[in-house]
Amino acid sequence: MDTLKLGSVSLDCDDPAALARFWAELLGGEVAFESDDFVAVRLANVWLSTVRVAGYQPPAWPTGSPPKQIHLDLAAADLDTAQALAVAKGARVADEQPEPSRWRVLLDPAGHPFCISSQIPD
């Protein structure tokens, strides 16, 4: 049986180029393709794409409408340093922080929540 692998993650937004630059800079990727409505970022083991959606509304985290539909979890040895880097690249720290000693919740420039965790996989 073939093993499936994650090929890409796509994020809806209203400004694909700006969102792609944020993620490329934060994760050390490169923009490999860009059009007005779609940008693809090449990362080490996966592609991340940003897609323009008419009438895009950022999710309301942790509850609200529109609800969060997906989020990315990033791993870092030092939460404070990783958070500072993400903010310097354009992220915002979410008001709600359920367990800030274990993970931090941030919002990317399009409002998608993502977490930085100290739980680094082996």
Tab-separated table of C-alpha atoms in Angstrom:
chain	number	residue	atom	x	y	z
A	1	MET	CA	0.000	0.000	0.000
A	2	ASP	CA	1.269	3.469	-0.874
A	3	THR	CA	1.846	5.863	1.984
A	4	LEU	CA	0.189	9.217	1.633
A	5	LYS	CA	2.116	12.335	2.556
A	6	LEU	CA	0.864	15.823	3.127
A	7	GLY	CA	1.628	17.781	-0.025
A	8	SER	CA	0.373	21.233	0.847
A	9	VAL	CA	-1.733	23.367	3.133
A	10	SER	CA	-3.816	26.170	1.613
A	11	LEU	CA	-4.924	29.261	3.509
A	12	ASP	CA	-7.791	31.470	2.348
A	13	CYS	CA	-7.171	35.223	2.533
A	14	ASP	CA	-7.757	38.552	0.828
A	15	ASP	CA	-4.075	39.306	0.030
A	16	PRO	CA	-2.240	36.127	-1.074
A	17	ALA	CA	1.099	37.839	-1.753
A	18	ALA	CA	1.375	39.477	1.671
A	19	LEU	CA	0.300	36.346	3.526
A	20	ALA	CA	2.710	34.172	1.529
A	21	ARG	CA	5.619	36.514	2.293
A	22	PHE	CA	4.802	36.344	6.014
A	23	TRP	CA	4.845	32.529	6.046
A	24	ALA	CA	7.904	32.271	3.776
A	25	GLU	CA	9.898	34.597	6.023
A	26	LEU	CA	8.715	33.009	9.265
A	27	LEU	CA	9.342	29.403	8.150
A	28	GLY	CA	12.400	29.946	5.959
A	29	GLY	CA	10.634	29.105	2.704
A	30	GLU	CA	10.594	30.698	-0.695
A	31	VAL	CA	7.826	31.949	-2.940
A	32	ALA	CA	7.923	29.581	-5.911
A	33	PHE	CA	4.841	30.738	-7.834
A	34	GLU	CA	2.735	33.862	-7.662
A	35	SER	CA	-0.392	35.133	-9.391
A	36	ASP	CA	-2.970	37.698	-8.309
A	37	ASP	CA	-5.113	35.019	-6.669
A	38	PHE	CA	-2.678	32.267	-5.625
A	39	VAL	CA	0.834	32.113	-4.196
A	40	ALA	CA	2.801	28.933	-3.465
A	41	VAL	CA	5.530	28.835	-0.823
A	42	ARG	CA	8.043	25.981	-0.958
A	43	LEU	CA	9.019	24.756	2.507
A	44	ALA	CA	11.357	21.919	3.457
A	45	ASN	CA	8.787	19.108	3.360
A	46	VAL	CA	5.504	20.677	2.295
A	47	TRP	CA	4.020	23.473	0.212
A	48	LEU	CA	1.970	26.244	1.770
A	49	SER	CA	-0.322	28.165	-0.539
A	50	THR	CA	-2.345	31.296	-0.046
A	51	VAL	CA	-5.548	31.715	-2.016
A	52	ARG	CA	-7.623	34.846	-2.585
A	53	VAL	CA	-11.265	34.358	-1.573
A	54	ALA	CA	-13.843	36.999	-2.414
A	55	GLY	CA	-15.357	38.459	0.756
A	56	TYR	CA	-12.776	36.740	2.978
A	57	GLN	CA	-13.533	37.095	6.701
A	58	PRO	CA	-10.807	36.101	9.197
A	59	PRO	CA	-11.788	33.468	11.734
A	60	ALA	CA	-12.765	34.605	15.214
A	61	TRP	CA	-10.609	32.773	17.743
A	62	PRO	CA	-11.271	31.041	20.095
A	63	THR	CA	-15.008	31.199	19.412
A	64	GLY	CA	-17.187	33.212	17.129
A	65	SER	CA	-18.184	33.529	13.538
A	66	PRO	CA	-16.627	32.677	11.241
A	67	PRO	CA	-15.094	29.871	13.287
A	68	LYS	CA	-11.521	28.662	13.074
A	69	GLN	CA	-11.396	25.885	10.493
A	70	ILE	CA	-7.709	24.951	10.573
A	71	HIS	CA	-4.587	26.120	12.312
A	72	LEU	CA	-0.894	25.383	12.078
A	73	ASP	CA	1.198	24.220	15.014
A	74	LEU	CA	4.856	25.269	14.987
A	75	ALA	CA	7.515	23.884	17.339
A	76	ALA	CA	10.298	25.862	19.004
A	77	ALA	CA	12.703	25.296	21.855
A	78	ASP	CA	12.252	28.834	23.212
A	79	LEU	CA	8.681	30.167	23.164
A	80	ASP	CA	9.610	33.776	23.938
A	81	THR	CA	12.168	33.969	21.122
A	82	ALA	CA	9.860	32.258	18.628
A	83	GLN	CA	6.953	34.526	19.563
A	84	ALA	CA	9.116	37.632	19.190
A	85	LEU	CA	10.264	36.456	15.740
A	86	ALA	CA	6.700	35.813	14.593
A	87	VAL	CA	5.557	39.234	15.819
A	88	ALA	CA	8.517	40.923	14.114
A	89	LYS	CA	7.420	39.277	10.835
A	90	GLY	CA	3.832	40.534	11.188
A	91	ALA	CA	1.943	38.144	13.499
A	92	ARG	CA	-0.234	39.379	16.347
A	93	VAL	CA	-0.451	37.759	19.778
A	94	ALA	CA	-3.988	36.510	20.416
A	95	ASP	CA	-5.769	37.910	23.464
A	96	GLU	CA	-6.771	34.412	24.614
A	97	GLN	CA	-3.760	32.348	25.807
A	98	PRO	CA	-4.978	29.038	27.328
A	99	GLU	CA	-1.562	27.704	28.423
A	100	PRO	CA	1.181	30.239	27.624
A	101	SER	CA	3.841	28.255	29.471
A	102	ARG	CA	3.311	25.361	26.995
A	103	TRP	CA	2.141	27.098	23.817
A	104	ARG	CA	1.400	30.544	22.445
A	105	VAL	CA	-1.477	31.445	20.168
A	106	LEU	CA	-0.784	34.018	17.473
A	107	LEU	CA	-2.682	35.309	14.449
A	108	ASP	CA	-1.092	35.594	11.030
A	109	PRO	CA	-1.629	38.783	8.984
A	110	ALA	CA	-4.894	37.369	7.559
A	111	GLY	CA	-6.183	36.475	11.038
A	112	HIS	CA	-5.587	32.701	10.956
A	113	PRO	CA	-4.682	31.400	14.416
A	114	PHE	CA	-1.488	29.380	14.760
A	115	CYS	CA	0.328	28.028	17.761
A	116	ILE	CA	3.965	27.906	18.763
A	117	SER	CA	4.587	24.977	21.061
A	118	SER	CA	7.540	23.819	23.119
A	119	GLN	CA	6.545	20.240	22.246
A	120	ILE	CA	9.223	19.506	19.645
A	121	PRO	CA	8.702	16.146	17.910
A	122	ASP	CA	11.540	13.634	17.856
